[in-house]
Amino acid sequence: MAQPTEEELTEAQLQRFTSARPRIPDNILGDNLPRRLSSLPVASRNCGPARVDLGGLDVLPLELLQWILVRVDLLSLSIFRRVNLRAREVVDSIFEYQIITTHARDALRGSKAIGTSRWFSCKDLYDKLCTAECEGCGSFGGYLYLITCKRVCYGCFWEHSSYRPITHTEARRYYGCSRKVSRSLPSMRSLPGTYSEGARIHLTKMSLVDAEAAIQAGIALHGSSTAVSDYVERIEMERARRIDRRAIGKITMFLSCLFCWNRRSYCWYFNGIGDPVRFMAVVRTPTLDKATRKLEWGFFCKACQDEYGTQRFFRWVSDSKRIYTVDSFAAHLKERGKIEEKVTEGGVRLYHRPRPR
């Protein structure tokens, strides 16, 4: 059987060696949204002509009104849309709004569910829908981080601290933000559900803020990123001294050291793919080509998914959860080697044959 090469990939090869969904569910916000039609904005039905106008706003040309509304945050736009039938007609006539209600429905529903629709506009969401690159690494970004509406890939949102929301208490403790400042930062209210690859059930609603915004607020307060780092280090040292003073006897100290060792050993898990907070503001979202009006969801490599347990954990997570396009998948095969089949006790499995050096 012909195997895929770096130069050309046929449709049959893509169907055989790729999958549209990950083998292990992501358990992100999009997987926990209630499937209710009432939570989705719908186009205006044929209700006849509007009997009530928009008052002074009707003086403005429709094009100018659309230009203004598309730059208003989504929460205000949703409230304006419910004013009367005329307002609904105007909002539904906005091109960008028509596109996102058709192709970014989970992003709209997710931002409404966690209360982040006030932090970005209809135009912001449309621009991210038409952007394919992850803002962190430049690879194909198949997800949207909904607190600040950023296009991200799986590797960035489960690993980078910028996409791990923090509590208001953490913002005040680690960055010196006052209560007033922390409440002004882009924030969210978590939706109870099952999150992370470990399928951890989280039933408590949490108020979280964007970590990057908290860092920038800390820099504005302390003067520089170095000053923020010094402040965080000083706070951690003071906290450690308080813990040391509370430790009673050698047994307690031993258990404390053992806990710290285990914490360092497994922090990559609890702060990464095992941390449910990282998955509470992320939805899977396709990209839209403005020229062709075609959607690109991307796909996963079956060979990388079949190699679970045969390589280092971080490498498996990075490759098995990466979303590819046709071009990036060809580059992936060039890097990892072409895909071949092997018969095992569990059946036929796919693997990458290493390229000769």
Coordinates of C-alpha atoms in Angstrom, one line a residue:
M1 CA 0.0 0.0 0.0
A2 CA 1.3 3.4 -0.9
Q3 CA 2.4 5.5 2.0
P4 CA 2.1 9.3 2.3
T5 CA 5.2 11.3 1.3
E6 CA 6.2 14.8 2.1
E7 CA 5.7 16.0 -1.4
E8 CA 2.0 15.1 -1.9
L9 CA -0.8 13.8 0.2
T10 CA -3.9 12.3 -1.4
E11 CA -7.4 12.5 0.1
A12 CA -7.4 8.8 0.8
Q13 CA -4.2 9.0 2.7
L14 CA -5.4 11.9 4.8
Q15 CA -8.6 10.0 5.7
R16 CA -6.6 6.9 6.7
F17 CA -3.8 8.5 8.7
T18 CA -5.7 11.4 10.3
S19 CA -8.8 11.9 12.5
A20 CA -11.1 14.8 13.0
R21 CA -11.2 14.4 16.8
P22 CA -8.6 13.6 19.5
R23 CA -8.6 10.0 20.8
I24 CA -8.7 11.3 24.4
P25 CA -11.3 14.0 24.9
D26 CA -10.0 17.5 25.7
N27 CA -12.8 18.2 28.2
I28 CA -12.6 21.9 27.6
L29 CA -15.3 24.6 28.1
G30 CA -16.8 23.7 24.7
D31 CA -17.5 20.1 25.8
N32 CA -19.3 21.4 28.9
L33 CA -21.7 23.9 27.3
P34 CA -25.4 23.0 27.6
R35 CA -26.8 22.0 24.2
R36 CA -29.8 24.4 24.3
L37 CA -31.0 26.3 21.3
S38 CA -32.2 29.1 23.5
S39 CA -28.7 30.1 24.4
L40 CA -27.8 30.8 20.8
P41 CA -28.6 34.0 18.9
V42 CA -31.0 33.4 16.0
A43 CA -31.6 35.4 12.9
S44 CA -34.6 37.6 12.7
R45 CA -37.7 35.8 11.7
N46 CA -40.3 37.2 9.4
C47 CA -42.2 39.2 12.0
G48 CA -43.2 42.0 9.7
P49 CA -41.9 45.6 9.6
A50 CA -40.6 47.1 12.8
R51 CA -43.2 49.4 14.4
V52 CA -40.8 51.2 16.8
D53 CA -37.6 52.9 15.6
L54 CA -34.3 53.5 17.4
G55 CA -35.1 57.1 18.3
G56 CA -32.1 59.4 17.7
L57 CA -30.0 56.5 16.4
D58 CA -32.2 56.2 13.3
V59 CA -30.7 59.6 12.2
L60 CA -27.4 57.8 11.5
P61 CA -26.9 56.0 8.2
L62 CA -27.1 52.2 8.5
E63 CA -23.5 51.8 7.5
L64 CA -22.3 54.1 10.2
L65 CA -24.5 52.4 12.8
Q66 CA -23.1 49.0 11.7
W67 CA -19.6 50.3 12.0
I68 CA -20.2 51.5 15.5
L69 CA -22.0 48.4 16.7
V70 CA -19.5 45.9 15.4
R71 CA -16.9 47.5 17.7
V72 CA -19.1 47.4 20.8
D73 CA -18.4 44.6 23.2
L74 CA -20.6 41.5 22.7
L75 CA -22.5 41.9 25.9
S76 CA -23.6 45.4 25.0
L77 CA -24.4 44.3 21.5
S78 CA -26.6 41.5 22.8
I79 CA -28.4 43.9 25.1
F80 CA -28.9 46.4 22.3
R81 CA -30.3 43.6 20.1
R82 CA -33.0 42.9 22.6
V83 CA -34.3 46.5 22.7
N84 CA -36.9 46.1 19.9
L85 CA -37.4 44.5 16.5
R86 CA -35.6 47.4 14.7
A87 CA -32.5 46.9 16.9
R88 CA -32.6 43.2 16.1
E89 CA -32.8 43.9 12.4
V90 CA -29.8 46.3 12.5
V91 CA -27.6 43.9 14.5
D92 CA -28.5 40.9 12.3
S93 CA -27.6 42.9 9.2
I94 CA -24.0 43.3 10.4
F95 CA -21.8 41.0 8.2
E96 CA -19.3 40.1 11.0
Y97 CA -22.2 39.2 13.3
Q98 CA -23.7 36.9 10.6
I99 CA -20.4 35.1 10.2
I100 CA -19.7 34.5 13.9
T101 CA -23.2 33.4 14.7
T102 CA -22.8 30.8 11.9
H103 CA -19.2 29.6 12.4
A104 CA -18.2 30.5 15.9
R105 CA -21.3 29.4 17.8
D106 CA -19.4 27.7 20.7
A107 CA -17.3 30.8 21.1
L108 CA -20.4 32.9 21.5
R109 CA -22.1 30.5 23.8
G110 CA -19.0 29.9 25.8
S111 CA -18.3 33.7 26.3
K112 CA -21.9 34.1 27.4
A113 CA -21.7 31.1 29.8
I114 CA -18.5 32.3 31.6
G115 CA -19.3 36.0 31.4
T116 CA -16.4 37.1 29.1
S117 CA -18.4 38.6 26.3
R118 CA -17.9 42.1 27.8
W119 CA -14.2 41.9 27.2
F120 CA -14.1 41.8 23.4
S121 CA -16.2 42.9 20.5
C122 CA -17.9 41.3 17.5
K123 CA -15.1 42.5 15.3
D124 CA -12.5 41.0 17.6
L125 CA -14.1 37.6 17.5
Y126 CA -14.5 37.8 13.7
D127 CA -10.8 38.7 13.3
K128 CA -9.8 35.7 15.4
L129 CA -12.1 33.5 13.4
C130 CA -10.2 34.5 10.3
T131 CA -6.8 34.0 11.9
A132 CA -5.2 30.6 11.7
E133 CA -1.9 31.1 13.6
C134 CA -1.5 30.5 17.3
E135 CA -0.5 33.8 19.0
G136 CA 1.9 31.9 21.2
C137 CA 4.0 29.8 18.8
G138 CA 2.7 30.5 15.3
S139 CA 1.5 27.0 14.5
F140 CA -2.1 26.2 13.6
G141 CA -4.3 27.3 16.5
G142 CA -7.5 25.3 16.7
Y143 CA -8.8 26.9 19.9
L144 CA -9.9 30.2 21.3
Y145 CA -9.0 31.5 24.8
L146 CA -12.2 33.3 25.6
I147 CA -11.1 35.7 28.4
T148 CA -9.2 37.9 26.0
C149 CA -10.2 36.2 22.7
K150 CA -6.9 34.9 21.6
R151 CA -6.2 32.2 19.1
V152 CA -4.1 29.4 20.7
C153 CA -3.0 25.9 20.1
Y154 CA -3.2 23.0 22.6
G155 CA 0.4 23.0 23.5
C156 CA 0.3 26.7 24.4
F157 CA -2.8 26.8 26.5
W158 CA -1.9 23.7 28.6
E159 CA 1.7 24.7 29.2
H160 CA 2.1 28.5 29.2
S161 CA 1.2 30.5 32.3
S162 CA -0.4 33.3 30.3
Y163 CA -3.4 31.0 29.5
R164 CA -3.8 29.7 33.0
P165 CA -6.4 32.0 34.7
I166 CA -5.8 32.8 38.4
T167 CA -8.0 33.8 41.3
H168 CA -8.4 37.3 42.6
T169 CA -6.6 36.3 45.7
E170 CA -3.6 35.1 43.7
A171 CA -3.6 38.3 41.7
R172 CA -3.4 40.3 44.9
R173 CA -0.9 38.0 46.6
Y174 CA 1.6 37.5 43.8
Y175 CA 1.4 40.7 41.9
G176 CA 0.3 43.2 44.6
C177 CA -2.9 44.1 42.8
S178 CA -5.4 45.9 45.0
R179 CA -8.9 44.5 45.3
K180 CA -10.2 47.4 43.1
V181 CA -7.5 46.7 40.4
S182 CA -8.1 42.9 40.4
R183 CA -11.8 43.4 39.9
S184 CA -11.1 45.7 36.9
L185 CA -9.1 43.0 35.1
P186 CA -10.5 40.7 32.4
S187 CA -12.3 38.0 34.3
M188 CA -14.6 35.0 34.0
R189 CA -16.9 32.9 36.1
S190 CA -16.2 29.2 35.6
L191 CA -18.9 26.8 34.4
P192 CA -19.3 23.6 36.5
G193 CA -18.4 20.5 34.5
T194 CA -15.7 18.0 33.7
Y195 CA -12.3 19.5 32.7
S196 CA -8.8 18.3 31.6
E197 CA -7.7 15.1 30.2
G198 CA -7.9 13.6 33.6
A199 CA -11.7 14.2 33.4
R200 CA -11.7 16.0 36.8
I201 CA -15.2 17.0 37.9
H202 CA -15.3 20.6 39.1
L203 CA -18.7 21.6 40.5
T204 CA -17.6 24.8 42.3
K205 CA -18.0 28.1 40.4
M206 CA -14.7 30.1 40.5
S207 CA -14.1 33.8 39.8
L208 CA -10.9 33.9 37.7
V209 CA -8.9 36.7 36.1
D210 CA -6.6 36.7 33.1
A211 CA -3.0 35.9 34.3
E212 CA -1.3 38.1 31.6
A213 CA -3.5 41.1 32.6
A214 CA -2.6 40.6 36.3
I215 CA 1.1 40.5 35.3
Q216 CA 0.7 43.8 33.4
A217 CA -1.1 45.3 36.3
G218 CA 1.8 44.2 38.6
I219 CA 4.3 45.8 36.2
A220 CA 2.3 49.1 36.2
L221 CA 2.3 49.0 40.0
H222 CA 5.9 48.0 40.6
G223 CA 7.6 49.6 37.6
S224 CA 9.1 46.7 35.7
S225 CA 8.9 42.9 35.2
T226 CA 12.1 42.5 37.3
A227 CA 10.5 44.3 40.2
V228 CA 7.4 42.0 39.9
S229 CA 9.7 39.0 40.0
D230 CA 11.5 40.3 43.1
Y231 CA 8.1 41.0 44.8
V232 CA 6.9 37.4 44.0
E233 CA 10.1 35.9 45.3
R234 CA 9.9 38.0 48.5
I235 CA 6.3 36.9 49.1
E236 CA 7.2 33.2 48.5
M237 CA 10.1 33.4 51.0
E238 CA 7.9 35.0 53.6
R239 CA 5.3 32.4 53.1
A240 CA 7.9 29.6 53.3
R241 CA 9.2 31.1 56.6
R242 CA 5.7 31.1 58.0
I243 CA 5.3 27.5 57.1
D244 CA 8.7 26.6 58.6
R245 CA 7.7 28.3 61.9
R246 CA 4.5 26.2 62.0
A247 CA 6.3 23.0 61.5
I248 CA 6.5 21.0 64.7
G249 CA 9.2 18.4 65.2
K250 CA 11.3 16.4 62.8
I251 CA 8.4 14.2 61.6
T252 CA 6.4 17.2 60.5
M253 CA 9.4 18.7 58.7
F254 CA 10.1 15.4 57.0
L255 CA 6.5 15.1 55.8
S256 CA 6.7 18.8 54.6
C257 CA 9.9 18.1 52.6
L258 CA 8.4 14.9 51.2
F259 CA 5.3 16.9 50.1
C260 CA 7.5 19.6 48.5
W261 CA 9.4 16.9 46.6
N262 CA 6.3 15.3 45.3
R263 CA 4.9 18.7 44.4
R264 CA 8.0 19.5 42.4
S265 CA 7.9 16.1 40.8
Y266 CA 4.3 16.3 39.7
C267 CA 3.8 20.0 39.2
W268 CA 4.0 19.5 35.4
Y269 CA 0.8 17.5 35.7
F270 CA -1.2 19.5 38.2
N271 CA -0.2 22.8 36.5
G272 CA -0.5 21.4 33.0
I273 CA -2.9 18.9 31.4
G274 CA -4.2 17.8 34.9
D275 CA -5.1 21.3 35.9
P276 CA -8.8 21.8 35.2
V277 CA -8.5 25.6 35.4
R278 CA -6.5 25.7 32.1
F279 CA -9.5 24.2 30.3
M280 CA -12.3 26.4 31.6
A281 CA -11.9 29.2 29.1
V282 CA -11.1 27.4 25.9
V283 CA -13.3 26.3 23.0
R284 CA -12.5 24.5 19.8
T285 CA -13.0 27.0 16.9
P286 CA -12.3 26.6 13.2
T287 CA -10.6 29.2 11.0
L288 CA -12.3 30.9 8.1
D289 CA -10.6 31.8 4.9
K290 CA -11.8 35.3 3.9
A291 CA -11.2 34.7 0.2
T292 CA -12.8 31.3 -0.3
R293 CA -15.2 31.4 2.7
K294 CA -14.1 27.8 3.6
L295 CA -13.7 26.6 7.2
E296 CA -10.6 24.8 8.4
W297 CA -11.0 22.6 11.5
G298 CA -7.7 20.8 11.1
F299 CA -7.1 17.2 12.1
F300 CA -5.0 15.0 14.3
C301 CA -2.3 12.5 13.4
K302 CA -3.4 8.9 14.1
A303 CA 0.2 7.6 14.3
C304 CA 1.1 10.0 17.1
Q305 CA -2.1 8.9 19.0
D306 CA -1.2 5.2 18.5
E307 CA 2.3 5.8 19.9
Y308 CA 0.9 6.6 23.4
G309 CA 3.1 4.9 26.0
T310 CA 6.0 4.3 23.5
Q311 CA 7.7 7.7 23.9
R312 CA 8.2 10.4 26.5
F313 CA 5.0 11.8 27.9
F314 CA 5.6 15.4 26.9
R315 CA 6.5 14.4 23.3
W316 CA 3.3 12.4 23.1
V317 CA 1.1 15.2 24.4
S318 CA 2.8 17.7 22.1
D319 CA 2.3 15.5 18.9
S320 CA -0.9 13.6 19.6
K321 CA -2.9 16.8 20.5
R322 CA -1.4 19.0 17.8
I323 CA -3.9 20.1 15.1
Y324 CA -2.6 20.0 11.5
T325 CA -3.5 21.4 8.2
V326 CA -2.5 19.7 4.9
D327 CA 0.7 21.8 4.7
S328 CA 1.7 21.4 8.3
F329 CA 1.0 17.7 8.2
A330 CA 3.4 17.3 5.3
A331 CA 6.0 19.1 7.4
H332 CA 5.2 16.8 10.3
L333 CA 5.8 13.7 8.2
K334 CA 9.1 15.2 7.0
E335 CA 10.1 15.7 10.6
R336 CA 8.9 12.4 12.2
G337 CA 9.0 10.1 9.2
K338 CA 6.3 8.5 7.0
I339 CA 3.5 6.5 8.6
E340 CA 3.5 2.7 8.4
E341 CA 1.3 -0.1 9.9
K342 CA 2.2 -2.8 12.3
V343 CA 0.2 -5.7 13.7
T344 CA 0.0 -6.0 17.5
E345 CA -2.0 -8.0 20.0
G346 CA -4.5 -5.1 20.1
G347 CA -4.8 -4.9 16.3
V348 CA -3.3 -2.9 13.6
R349 CA -1.5 0.2 14.8
L350 CA 0.1 3.1 13.0
Y351 CA 3.6 4.5 13.8
H352 CA 6.2 6.9 12.3
R353 CA 9.1 5.1 10.8
P354 CA 12.2 7.2 11.8
R355 CA 13.9 8.9 8.9
P356 CA 17.5 7.6 8.2
R357 CA 20.2 10.0 9.4

